[in-house]
Every structure is written in C-alpha cells, then in structure tokens.
Amino acid sequence: MRVRGWTFCLPLVVLAIVLFAVAPAQAAVIFDNFGGGNGYNCCGGWTVSGATSGVGNEASAMDFTSTTAFTLSEIDVALGFVTGTNPGGVTLYLETSTIPAGGGAPNTVLDSWLLGTLPSLGTCCGIESVFGTDSLAANTQYWLVAIPASDTWAAWNDNSIGATGNMAGSQDNGSTWNLSSGQDQGAFRVLSGSSVPEPVTAFLAAAGLGLLAVLRRKRS
C-alpha cells in the first residue's frame, strides 16, 4: 500500500492543534498607567509617610475598576523612598469600597503585601511587584492603599502619561479618607491570571486527541 508523505506529518499537525488549544492564556492587563519601559515621574508623587517621619502621617490610595471579573495575578507599583525604614517601610493593601459601582472610600481589606526595597525618590524606573490570587468582580471599585511604617517617608510616584483618576488620602492610617477625583494618579499596574480554557477550546483539544488516537489505530 502506498503511503503519502503528508500522512506522516498529520499526527504532528493534530498534536500541534491540541497543544495550542490547551495552552494557557497570557496574563491580561486590567489597569496600567505606566509609560514605556515602566516609566513614571521620577521626582514627584503623593506623600506616603508615618507619624514619626517628620512630615506627619499620610497614607495614599488609588482606585481602579474592571469591566470583567478576573483573578488577580500581579500588581506593580512605583514608590520612591526618602527617609526612614527601607525595605519593608510601606505596606500595600488591596481594598474595596462599600459602593460597588465606584464613588466610595477604601473600606474592606482583601489582601496585603509588605513591599521590599524602594528606589530613592528622584531615580527611575524601579518598581515593586506583588502577587496574589484574589478573585475580583466586574464593575466594582477597588483601591490600592499604601500605608507606611511610623518612621517612613516615601512618595507614590505620579504616572508620566497624564492619566488621572480618583485618589484618597488618610491621616489616621486608613480609618478615615478624604476623596478627590480628577487627580494625577500614582503609577501602578494590575494584571489578571491565566484564564481557564473556554468550552470550545476544551472541545477542540478533545477532538484533536481523539483524531490522533484514530490515526494510530489505522497505522497499527
């Protein structure tokens, strides 16, 4: 029996289809106001300082929303260090408000991370990255809150692309907040995790594996 050359290649083609179908999606950008190359305003931003820092107590918060529900993967922030404790002088909180559609202050802590060594204010462009697996809802206001250690003085660097949004400041470590809109936001990025294969993708994977099994039986 004659065997055409493409017959030998067909199983490889089927296998490639299967692998493509089941490959996880790359992390998706939910929010990002960094410039190119993680660029931000090196020399100015919102105060993040503790009670004994010399400039008084000030926590800062920036908000974001997503049109779709997602699982958090990574948060990148740009904060510059001035004096006090470094590293570990600033804790980043993920919070939500009591008003799902937006307009509320930070209210409920969902997760928190102690940041590592911050670059000195006036330098660019080092960022801090933290990782989580929190499930976040669509069309809900979330806040990233930077609260410093008592002696730490830092700044949440402004973004460099002119992006504005909601900002909140607190002088009692987040017990009460002063809200303002249309402000130059601190630079940050929110990424979602890899998505679960959709039903059609799962079907393609199963069909490909089934076809590969049939081809093997015919050749045996």
Coordinates of C-alpha atoms in Angstrom, one line a residue:
M1 CA 0.0 0.0 0.0
R2 CA 1.3 3.4 -0.9
V3 CA 1.6 5.9 1.9
R4 CA 1.6 9.6 1.1
G5 CA 4.2 11.8 2.7
W6 CA 1.7 14.0 4.4
T7 CA 0.3 11.1 6.3
F8 CA 3.5 11.1 8.5
C9 CA 3.0 14.8 9.2
L10 CA -0.7 14.6 10.1
P11 CA -0.2 13.3 13.7
L12 CA 2.2 16.2 14.3
V13 CA -0.3 18.7 13.0
V14 CA -3.0 17.3 15.2
L15 CA -0.7 17.4 18.2
A16 CA 0.2 21.0 17.5
I17 CA -3.6 21.8 17.4
V18 CA -4.1 20.1 20.7
L19 CA -1.2 21.9 22.4
F20 CA -2.4 25.3 21.0
A21 CA -5.9 24.6 22.2
V22 CA -4.9 23.8 25.8
A23 CA -2.1 26.3 26.2
P24 CA -3.0 28.8 29.0
A25 CA -3.6 32.4 28.0
Q26 CA -1.1 35.0 28.9
A27 CA -1.7 37.4 31.8
A28 CA -4.0 40.2 30.8
V29 CA -3.7 43.9 31.7
I30 CA -6.6 45.1 33.8
F31 CA -5.1 48.6 34.5
D32 CA -1.9 50.2 33.6
N33 CA -0.8 53.9 33.7
F34 CA 3.0 53.3 33.4
G35 CA 4.8 54.9 30.4
G36 CA 7.0 52.9 28.1
G37 CA 9.7 50.8 29.8
N38 CA 7.8 51.1 33.2
G39 CA 8.3 54.8 33.0
Y40 CA 6.9 57.2 35.6
N41 CA 7.5 60.6 37.1
C42 CA 10.8 60.1 39.0
C43 CA 10.7 63.2 41.1
G44 CA 7.1 63.8 42.3
G45 CA 4.1 62.0 43.7
W46 CA 1.7 61.5 46.6
T47 CA 3.0 61.5 50.1
V48 CA 3.2 58.2 52.0
S49 CA 4.6 59.0 55.4
G50 CA 4.3 57.8 59.0
A51 CA 3.6 59.7 62.2
T52 CA 7.2 60.0 63.3
S53 CA 8.6 60.6 59.8
G54 CA 9.0 64.3 60.2
V55 CA 6.3 65.3 57.7
G56 CA 3.3 63.8 59.5
N57 CA 1.0 60.8 58.9
E58 CA -0.3 60.4 55.3
A59 CA -1.5 57.3 53.5
S60 CA -2.4 57.4 49.8
A61 CA -4.8 55.3 47.8
M62 CA -5.5 55.0 44.0
D63 CA -8.6 53.2 42.6
F64 CA -9.3 51.0 39.5
T65 CA -12.2 49.1 38.1
S66 CA -12.6 46.3 35.6
T67 CA -15.4 45.6 33.1
T68 CA -15.0 41.9 33.6
A69 CA -14.5 39.6 36.6
F70 CA -10.9 38.3 36.9
T71 CA -8.4 36.5 39.1
L72 CA -5.6 38.8 40.3
S73 CA -2.1 37.8 39.3
E74 CA 0.2 40.7 39.8
I75 CA 0.3 44.3 41.0
D76 CA 3.2 46.6 40.1
V77 CA 3.7 50.0 41.8
A78 CA 6.2 52.8 41.7
L79 CA 7.1 54.3 45.1
G80 CA 10.2 56.4 45.9
F81 CA 12.0 56.3 49.2
V82 CA 13.0 59.4 51.1
T83 CA 13.9 58.5 54.7
G84 CA 13.1 56.0 57.5
T85 CA 12.7 52.3 57.2
N86 CA 13.6 50.7 53.8
P87 CA 12.9 48.0 52.9
G88 CA 9.6 47.0 54.4
G89 CA 8.6 50.5 55.2
V90 CA 5.4 50.5 53.2
T91 CA 2.5 48.0 53.1
L92 CA 0.3 47.8 50.0
Y93 CA -3.3 46.9 50.6
L94 CA -5.9 45.8 48.1
E95 CA -9.3 47.1 49.4
T96 CA -12.8 47.5 48.0
S97 CA -15.4 50.1 48.9
T98 CA -19.0 49.8 50.1
I99 CA -20.2 51.2 46.8
P100 CA -19.7 48.6 44.1
A101 CA -20.0 51.0 41.1
G102 CA -17.5 53.4 42.5
G103 CA -17.5 56.6 44.5
G104 CA -16.7 55.1 47.9
A105 CA -13.7 55.2 50.1
P106 CA -11.4 52.2 50.8
N107 CA -13.3 50.1 53.3
T108 CA -12.7 46.4 53.2
V109 CA -9.2 44.8 53.1
L110 CA -8.9 41.9 50.7
D111 CA -5.2 41.3 50.7
S112 CA -1.9 43.0 51.8
W113 CA 1.8 42.8 50.9
L114 CA 4.9 44.3 52.6
L115 CA 6.9 46.0 49.9
G116 CA 10.6 45.4 49.5
T117 CA 13.4 47.9 48.9
L118 CA 12.1 51.1 47.3
P119 CA 14.3 53.1 44.9
S120 CA 15.2 56.5 46.1
L121 CA 12.9 59.3 45.1
G122 CA 14.4 61.1 42.1
T123 CA 15.5 57.9 40.3
C124 CA 13.7 56.0 37.6
C125 CA 12.5 53.4 36.9
G126 CA 12.4 50.7 39.6
I127 CA 9.1 49.1 40.5
E128 CA 7.8 46.8 43.2
S129 CA 5.8 43.8 42.2
V130 CA 3.5 41.7 44.4
F131 CA 1.5 38.6 43.6
G132 CA -1.9 37.3 44.6
T133 CA -4.8 35.1 43.5
D134 CA -7.8 37.1 44.7
S135 CA -11.0 36.9 42.7
L136 CA -12.3 40.3 41.8
A137 CA -15.7 41.3 40.5
A138 CA -16.6 43.3 37.4
N139 CA -17.7 47.0 37.6
T140 CA -16.5 47.2 41.2
Q141 CA -14.3 49.9 42.7
Y142 CA -11.1 48.6 44.1
W143 CA -8.3 50.6 45.9
L144 CA -4.6 50.1 46.2
V145 CA -3.6 51.6 49.5
A146 CA -0.1 52.5 50.6
I147 CA 0.4 52.8 54.3
P148 CA 3.9 53.4 55.7
A149 CA 5.7 52.4 58.9
S150 CA 5.7 55.1 61.6
D151 CA 9.2 56.5 60.6
T152 CA 9.0 56.0 56.8
W153 CA 8.7 58.9 54.4
A154 CA 8.1 57.9 50.8
A155 CA 6.1 59.0 47.8
W156 CA 3.8 57.2 45.3
N157 CA 5.4 58.4 42.1
D158 CA 3.0 60.1 39.6
N159 CA 2.4 58.4 36.3
S160 CA 4.2 60.1 33.3
I161 CA 1.4 59.8 30.7
G162 CA -1.1 62.3 32.2
A163 CA -3.5 59.7 33.4
T164 CA -6.0 61.0 36.0
G165 CA -8.5 59.3 38.3
N166 CA -9.7 59.0 41.9
M167 CA -7.3 59.4 44.8
A168 CA -7.8 59.1 48.5
G169 CA -5.7 60.4 51.4
S170 CA -5.7 59.4 55.1
Q171 CA -4.0 60.9 58.1
D172 CA -5.0 58.2 60.5
N173 CA -3.7 55.1 58.8
G174 CA -6.9 54.4 56.8
S175 CA -9.5 54.9 59.4
T176 CA -11.0 57.8 57.5
W177 CA -10.3 59.0 54.0
N178 CA -10.5 62.3 52.0
L179 CA -11.6 61.6 48.4
S180 CA -10.7 63.6 45.4
S181 CA -11.4 63.0 41.7
G182 CA -9.5 64.0 38.5
Q183 CA -6.1 63.8 40.2
D184 CA -2.8 62.7 38.7
Q185 CA -2.7 59.1 39.8
G186 CA 0.3 57.3 41.2
A187 CA 1.8 54.8 38.7
F188 CA 0.6 51.2 39.0
R189 CA -0.4 48.2 37.0
V190 CA -2.9 45.4 37.7
L191 CA -2.6 42.1 35.9
S192 CA -5.0 39.1 35.8
G193 CA -4.0 35.5 35.9
S194 CA -4.2 32.9 33.1
S195 CA -7.8 32.2 32.0
V196 CA -9.5 28.8 32.2
P197 CA -9.9 27.2 28.7
E198 CA -13.3 28.0 27.2
P199 CA -15.7 25.2 26.3
V200 CA -14.9 25.4 22.6
T201 CA -11.2 25.2 23.4
A202 CA -11.7 22.2 25.5
F203 CA -13.8 20.6 22.7
L204 CA -11.0 21.2 20.1
A205 CA -8.4 19.7 22.5
A206 CA -10.6 16.5 23.0
A207 CA -11.3 16.3 19.3
G208 CA -7.7 16.5 18.4
L209 CA -6.7 13.8 20.9
G210 CA -9.5 11.6 19.5
L211 CA -8.3 12.0 15.9
L212 CA -4.7 11.3 16.9
A213 CA -5.9 8.0 18.6
V214 CA -7.8 7.0 15.4
L215 CA -4.7 7.7 13.3
R216 CA -2.6 5.5 15.5
R217 CA -5.1 2.6 15.3
K218 CA -5.2 2.8 11.5
R219 CA -1.4 2.7 11.2
S220 CA -1.0 -0.2 13.6

